[in-house]
PDB file of C-alpha atoms in Angstrom:
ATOM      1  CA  UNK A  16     124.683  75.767  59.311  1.00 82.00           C
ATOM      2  CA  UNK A  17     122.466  72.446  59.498  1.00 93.00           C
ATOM      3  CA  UNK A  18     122.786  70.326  56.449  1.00 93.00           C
ATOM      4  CA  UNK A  19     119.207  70.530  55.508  1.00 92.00           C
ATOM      5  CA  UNK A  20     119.699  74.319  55.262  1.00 93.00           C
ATOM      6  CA  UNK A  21     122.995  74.163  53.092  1.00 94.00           C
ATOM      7  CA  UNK A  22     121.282  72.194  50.993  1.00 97.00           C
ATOM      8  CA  UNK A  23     118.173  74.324  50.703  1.00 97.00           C
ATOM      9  CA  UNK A  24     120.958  77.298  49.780  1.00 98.00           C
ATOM     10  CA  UNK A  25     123.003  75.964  47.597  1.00 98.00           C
ATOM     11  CA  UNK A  26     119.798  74.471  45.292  1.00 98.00           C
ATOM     12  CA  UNK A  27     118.429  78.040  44.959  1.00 98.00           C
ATOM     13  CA  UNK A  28     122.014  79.604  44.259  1.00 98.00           C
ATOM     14  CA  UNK A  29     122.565  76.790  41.567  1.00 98.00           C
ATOM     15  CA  UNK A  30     119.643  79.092  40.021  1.00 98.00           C
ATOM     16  CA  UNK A  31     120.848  82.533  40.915  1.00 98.00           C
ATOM     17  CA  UNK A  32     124.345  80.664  38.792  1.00 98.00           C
ATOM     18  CA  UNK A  33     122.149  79.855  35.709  1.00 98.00           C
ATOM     19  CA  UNK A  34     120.766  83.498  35.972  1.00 98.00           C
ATOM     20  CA  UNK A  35     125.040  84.405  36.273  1.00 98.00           C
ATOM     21  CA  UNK A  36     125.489  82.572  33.444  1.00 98.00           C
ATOM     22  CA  UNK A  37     123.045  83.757  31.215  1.00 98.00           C
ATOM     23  CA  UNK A  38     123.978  87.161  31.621  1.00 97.00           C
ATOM     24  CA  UNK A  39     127.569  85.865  30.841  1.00 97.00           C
ATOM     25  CA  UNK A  40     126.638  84.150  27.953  1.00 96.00           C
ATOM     26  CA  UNK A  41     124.914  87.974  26.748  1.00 93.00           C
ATOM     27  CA  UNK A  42     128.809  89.755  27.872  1.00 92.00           C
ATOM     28  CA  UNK A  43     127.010  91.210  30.749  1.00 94.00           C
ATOM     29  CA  UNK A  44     128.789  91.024  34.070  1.00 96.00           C
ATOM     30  CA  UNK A  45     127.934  87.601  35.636  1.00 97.00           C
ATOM     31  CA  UNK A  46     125.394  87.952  38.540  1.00 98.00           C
ATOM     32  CA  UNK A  47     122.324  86.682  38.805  1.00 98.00           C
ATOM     33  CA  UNK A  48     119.336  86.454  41.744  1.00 98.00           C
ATOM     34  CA  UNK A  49     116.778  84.808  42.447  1.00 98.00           C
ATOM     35  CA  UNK A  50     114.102  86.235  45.285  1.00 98.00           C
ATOM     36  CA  UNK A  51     112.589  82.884  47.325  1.00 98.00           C
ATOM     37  CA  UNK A  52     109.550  82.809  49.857  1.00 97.00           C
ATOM     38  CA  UNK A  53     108.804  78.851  51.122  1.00 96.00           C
ATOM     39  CA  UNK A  54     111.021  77.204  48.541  1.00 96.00           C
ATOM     40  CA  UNK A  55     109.122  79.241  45.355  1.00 96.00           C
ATOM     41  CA  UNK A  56     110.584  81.268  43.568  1.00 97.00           C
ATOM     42  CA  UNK A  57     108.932  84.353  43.123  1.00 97.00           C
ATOM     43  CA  UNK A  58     111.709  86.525  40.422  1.00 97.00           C
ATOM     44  CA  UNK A  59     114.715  86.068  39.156  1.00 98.00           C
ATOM     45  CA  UNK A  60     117.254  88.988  37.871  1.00 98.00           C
ATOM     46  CA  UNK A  61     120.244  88.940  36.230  1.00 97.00           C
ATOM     47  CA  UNK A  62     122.531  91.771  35.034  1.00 95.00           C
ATOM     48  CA  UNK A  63     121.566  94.082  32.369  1.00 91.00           C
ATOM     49  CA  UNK A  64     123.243  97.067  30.476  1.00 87.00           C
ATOM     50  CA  UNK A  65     126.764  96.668  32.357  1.00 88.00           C
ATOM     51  CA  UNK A  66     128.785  96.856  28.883  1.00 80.00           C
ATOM     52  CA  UNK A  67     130.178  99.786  26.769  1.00 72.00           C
ATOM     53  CA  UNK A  68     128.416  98.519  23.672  1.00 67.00           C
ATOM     54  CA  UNK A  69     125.071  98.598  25.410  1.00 62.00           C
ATOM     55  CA  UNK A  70     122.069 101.207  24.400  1.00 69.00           C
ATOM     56  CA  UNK A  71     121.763 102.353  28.064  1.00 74.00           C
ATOM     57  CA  UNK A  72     124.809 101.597  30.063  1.00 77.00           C
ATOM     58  CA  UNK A  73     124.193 102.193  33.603  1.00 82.00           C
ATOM     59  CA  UNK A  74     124.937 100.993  37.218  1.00 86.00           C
ATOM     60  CA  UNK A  75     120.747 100.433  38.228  1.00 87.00           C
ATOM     61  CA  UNK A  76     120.358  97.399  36.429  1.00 92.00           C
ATOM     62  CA  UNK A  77     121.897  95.424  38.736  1.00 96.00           C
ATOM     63  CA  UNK A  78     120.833  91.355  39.094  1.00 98.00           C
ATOM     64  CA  UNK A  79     118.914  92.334  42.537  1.00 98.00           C
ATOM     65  CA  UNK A  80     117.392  95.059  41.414  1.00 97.00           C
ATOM     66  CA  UNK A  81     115.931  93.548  38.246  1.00 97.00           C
ATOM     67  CA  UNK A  82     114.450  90.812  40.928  1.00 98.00           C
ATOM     68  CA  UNK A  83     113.340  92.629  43.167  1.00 97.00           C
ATOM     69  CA  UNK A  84     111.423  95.407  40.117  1.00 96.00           C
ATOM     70  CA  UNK A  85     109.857  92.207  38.807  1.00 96.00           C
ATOM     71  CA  UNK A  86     108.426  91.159  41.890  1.00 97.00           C
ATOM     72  CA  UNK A  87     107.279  94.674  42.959  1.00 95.00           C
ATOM     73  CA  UNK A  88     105.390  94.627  39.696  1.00 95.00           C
ATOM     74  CA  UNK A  89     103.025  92.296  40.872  1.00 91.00           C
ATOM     75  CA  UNK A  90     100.772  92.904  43.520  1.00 79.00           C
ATOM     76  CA  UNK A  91     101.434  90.461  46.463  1.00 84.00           C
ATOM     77  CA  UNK A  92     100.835  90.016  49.775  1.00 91.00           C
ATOM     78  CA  UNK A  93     104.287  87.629  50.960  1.00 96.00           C
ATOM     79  CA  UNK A  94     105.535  89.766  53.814  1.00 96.00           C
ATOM     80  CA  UNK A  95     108.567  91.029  52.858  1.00 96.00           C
ATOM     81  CA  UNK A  96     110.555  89.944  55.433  1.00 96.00           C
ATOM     82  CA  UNK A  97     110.453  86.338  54.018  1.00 97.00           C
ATOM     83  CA  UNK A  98     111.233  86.330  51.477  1.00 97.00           C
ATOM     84  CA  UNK A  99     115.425  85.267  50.365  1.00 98.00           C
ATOM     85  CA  UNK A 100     117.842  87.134  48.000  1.00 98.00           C
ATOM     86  CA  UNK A 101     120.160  84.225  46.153  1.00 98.00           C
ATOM     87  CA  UNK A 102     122.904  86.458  44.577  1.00 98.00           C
ATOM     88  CA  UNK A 103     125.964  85.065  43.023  1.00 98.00           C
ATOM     89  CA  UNK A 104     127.739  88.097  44.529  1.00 98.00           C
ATOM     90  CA  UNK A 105     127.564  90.027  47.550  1.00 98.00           C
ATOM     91  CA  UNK A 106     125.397  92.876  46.604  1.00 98.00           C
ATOM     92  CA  UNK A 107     126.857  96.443  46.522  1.00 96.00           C
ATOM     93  CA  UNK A 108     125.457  98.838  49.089  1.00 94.00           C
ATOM     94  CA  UNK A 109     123.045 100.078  46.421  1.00 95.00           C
ATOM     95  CA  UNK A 110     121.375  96.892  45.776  1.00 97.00           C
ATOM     96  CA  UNK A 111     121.791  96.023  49.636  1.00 96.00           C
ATOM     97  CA  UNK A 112     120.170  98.966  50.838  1.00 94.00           C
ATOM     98  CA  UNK A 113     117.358  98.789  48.310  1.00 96.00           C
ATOM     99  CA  UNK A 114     116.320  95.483  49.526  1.00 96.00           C
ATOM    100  CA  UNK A 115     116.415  96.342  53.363  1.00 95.00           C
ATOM    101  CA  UNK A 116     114.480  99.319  52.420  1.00 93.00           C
ATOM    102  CA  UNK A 117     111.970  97.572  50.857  1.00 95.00           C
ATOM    103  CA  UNK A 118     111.986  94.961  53.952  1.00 96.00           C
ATOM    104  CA  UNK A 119     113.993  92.057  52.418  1.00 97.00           C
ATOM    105  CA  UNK A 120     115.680  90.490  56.143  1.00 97.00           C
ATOM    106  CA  UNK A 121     117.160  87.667  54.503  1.00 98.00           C
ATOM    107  CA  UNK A 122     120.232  87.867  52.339  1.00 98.00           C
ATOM    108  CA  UNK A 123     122.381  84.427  50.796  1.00 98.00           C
ATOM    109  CA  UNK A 124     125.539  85.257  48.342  1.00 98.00           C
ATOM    110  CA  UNK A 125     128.524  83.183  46.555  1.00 98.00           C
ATOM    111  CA  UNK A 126     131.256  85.369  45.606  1.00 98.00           C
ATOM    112  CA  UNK A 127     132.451  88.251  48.036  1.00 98.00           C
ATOM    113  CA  UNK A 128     132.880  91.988  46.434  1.00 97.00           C
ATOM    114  CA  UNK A 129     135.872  93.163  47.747  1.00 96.00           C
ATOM    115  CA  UNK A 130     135.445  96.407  45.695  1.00 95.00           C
ATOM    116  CA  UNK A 131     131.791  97.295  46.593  1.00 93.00           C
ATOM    117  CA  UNK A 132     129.879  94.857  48.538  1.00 95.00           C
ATOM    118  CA  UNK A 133     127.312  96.592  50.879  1.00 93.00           C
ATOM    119  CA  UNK A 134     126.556  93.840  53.304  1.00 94.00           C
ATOM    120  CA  UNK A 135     129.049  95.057  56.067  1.00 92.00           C
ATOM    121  CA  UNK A 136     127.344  97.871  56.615  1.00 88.00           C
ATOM    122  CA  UNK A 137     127.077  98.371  60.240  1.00 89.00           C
ATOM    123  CA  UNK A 138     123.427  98.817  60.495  1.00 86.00           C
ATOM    124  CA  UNK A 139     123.485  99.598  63.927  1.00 87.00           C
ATOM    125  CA  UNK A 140     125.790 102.424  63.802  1.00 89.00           C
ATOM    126  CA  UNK A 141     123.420 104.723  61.209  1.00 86.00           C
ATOM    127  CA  UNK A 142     120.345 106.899  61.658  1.00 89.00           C
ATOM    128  CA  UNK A 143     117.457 105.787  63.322  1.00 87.00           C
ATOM    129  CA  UNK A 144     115.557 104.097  60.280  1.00 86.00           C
ATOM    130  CA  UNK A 145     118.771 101.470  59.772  1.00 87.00           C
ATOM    131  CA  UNK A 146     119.929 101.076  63.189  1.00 88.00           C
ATOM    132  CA  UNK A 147     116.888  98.449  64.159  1.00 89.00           C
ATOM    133  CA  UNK A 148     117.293  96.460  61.452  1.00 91.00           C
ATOM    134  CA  UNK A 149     118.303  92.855  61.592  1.00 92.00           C
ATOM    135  CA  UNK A 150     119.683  91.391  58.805  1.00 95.00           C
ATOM    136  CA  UNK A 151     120.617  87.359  58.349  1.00 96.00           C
ATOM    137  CA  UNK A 152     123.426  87.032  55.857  1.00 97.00           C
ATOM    138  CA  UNK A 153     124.915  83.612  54.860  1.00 98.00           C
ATOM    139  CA  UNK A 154     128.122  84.063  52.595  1.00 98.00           C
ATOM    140  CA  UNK A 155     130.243  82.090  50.304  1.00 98.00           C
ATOM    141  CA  UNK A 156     127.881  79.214  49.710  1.00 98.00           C
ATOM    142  CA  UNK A 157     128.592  77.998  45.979  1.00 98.00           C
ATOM    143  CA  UNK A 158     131.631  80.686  45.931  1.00 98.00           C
ATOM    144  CA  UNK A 159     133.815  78.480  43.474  1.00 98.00           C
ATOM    145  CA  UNK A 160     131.182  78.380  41.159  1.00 98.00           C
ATOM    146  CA  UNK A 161     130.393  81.751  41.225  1.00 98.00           C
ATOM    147  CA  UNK A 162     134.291  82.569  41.040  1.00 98.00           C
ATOM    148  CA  UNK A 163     134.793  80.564  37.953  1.00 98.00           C
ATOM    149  CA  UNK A 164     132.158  83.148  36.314  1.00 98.00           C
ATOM    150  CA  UNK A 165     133.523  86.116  37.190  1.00 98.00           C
ATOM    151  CA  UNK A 166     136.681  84.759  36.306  1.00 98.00           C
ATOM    152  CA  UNK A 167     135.751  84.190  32.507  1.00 98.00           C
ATOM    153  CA  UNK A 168     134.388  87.351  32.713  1.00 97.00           C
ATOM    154  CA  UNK A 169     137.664  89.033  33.489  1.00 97.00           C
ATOM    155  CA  UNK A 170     139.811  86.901  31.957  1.00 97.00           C
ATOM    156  CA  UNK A 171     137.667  88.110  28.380  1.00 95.00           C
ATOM    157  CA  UNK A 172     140.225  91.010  26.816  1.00 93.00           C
ATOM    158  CA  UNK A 173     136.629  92.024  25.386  1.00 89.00           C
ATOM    159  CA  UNK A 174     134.735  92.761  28.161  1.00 88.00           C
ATOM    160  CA  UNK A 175     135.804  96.424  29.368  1.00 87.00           C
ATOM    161  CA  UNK A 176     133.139  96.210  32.727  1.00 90.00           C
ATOM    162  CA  UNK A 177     135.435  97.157  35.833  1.00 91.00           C
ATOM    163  CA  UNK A 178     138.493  95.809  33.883  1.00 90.00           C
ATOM    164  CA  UNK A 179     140.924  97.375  36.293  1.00 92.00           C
ATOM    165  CA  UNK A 180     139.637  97.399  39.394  1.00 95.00           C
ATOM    166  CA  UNK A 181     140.193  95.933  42.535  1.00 96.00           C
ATOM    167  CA  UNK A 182     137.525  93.465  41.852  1.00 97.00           C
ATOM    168  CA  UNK A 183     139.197  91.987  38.901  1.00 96.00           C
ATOM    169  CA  UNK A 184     142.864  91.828  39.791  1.00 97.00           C
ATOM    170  CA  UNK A 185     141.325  90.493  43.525  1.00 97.00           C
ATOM    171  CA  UNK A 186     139.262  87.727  41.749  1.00 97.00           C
ATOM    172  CA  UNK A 187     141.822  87.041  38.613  1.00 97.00           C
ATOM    173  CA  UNK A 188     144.633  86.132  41.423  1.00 96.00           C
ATOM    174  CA  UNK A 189     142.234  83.847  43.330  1.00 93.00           C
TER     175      UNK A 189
END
């Protein structure tokens, strides 16, 4: 990766992180995105209703997903296909398959989700509609930071949120 690019990725995901920590700071489960077309931002997302305590608990409110509803909401014409995902974790196959769906090419994470990340999903392998699809991830790029989120998170006897799963033994022992 050029330097000028690094550095373009890691200043957005240092704002996917504040959307991660925000959602921390509310007990949610830390991610956060951010959705970028020629160095604007155009949504951010983070987290919502991942907690026991929660009116609605439920696995659609994902970081991603908020992003992406909020910038469906408004009528736009950026070609799809431009725009960047920032997401403090690799999204799950719902939130992956979602954003190809809707056209989203371009996908930058931190923190890998050894439990139920989506983005090795060999494209060219499925059905017709997936199997042309060309999708440009870039991985890992502020993972420490992102790891040091989900750590609190997990390390927090109060937070219930896939307390004994894979995920949290896998990032607790990193």
């Amino acid at each position: 990766m050029k330097e000028a690019e690094r550095k373009t990725h890691e200043k957005f995901m240092r704002i996917a992180l504040e959307q991660a920590r925000e959602a921390l700071a509310q007990d949610e489960f830390p991610v956060g995105a951010i959705l970028v077309h020629d160095d604007r931002i155009l949504a951010t997302g983070k987290r919502e209703n991942s907690q026991e305590q929660k009116e609605v608990v439920n696995e659609i409110d994902h970081a991603e997903i908020v992003a992406l509803r909020s910038f469906l909401a408004r009528e736009s014409d950026i070609p799809m296909e431009e725009i960047t995902v920032y997401s403090t974790m690799e999204p799950c196959l719902m939130c992956y398959s979602t954003m190809i769906l809707n056209g989203i090419r371009n996908i930058v994470f931190a923190y890998e989700d050894v439990m139920g990340g989506g983005t090795n999903l060999p494209l060219a392998q499925l059905n017709p509609l997936y199997e042309v699809m060309v999708v440009d991830i870039v991985d890992h790029v502020l993972r420490a930071e992102s790891l040091d989120l989900f750590k609190k998170f997990f390390a927090n006897p109060e937070n219930n949120y896939w307390k004994d799963s894979l995920l949290a033994s896998y990032t607790l022992s990193q």
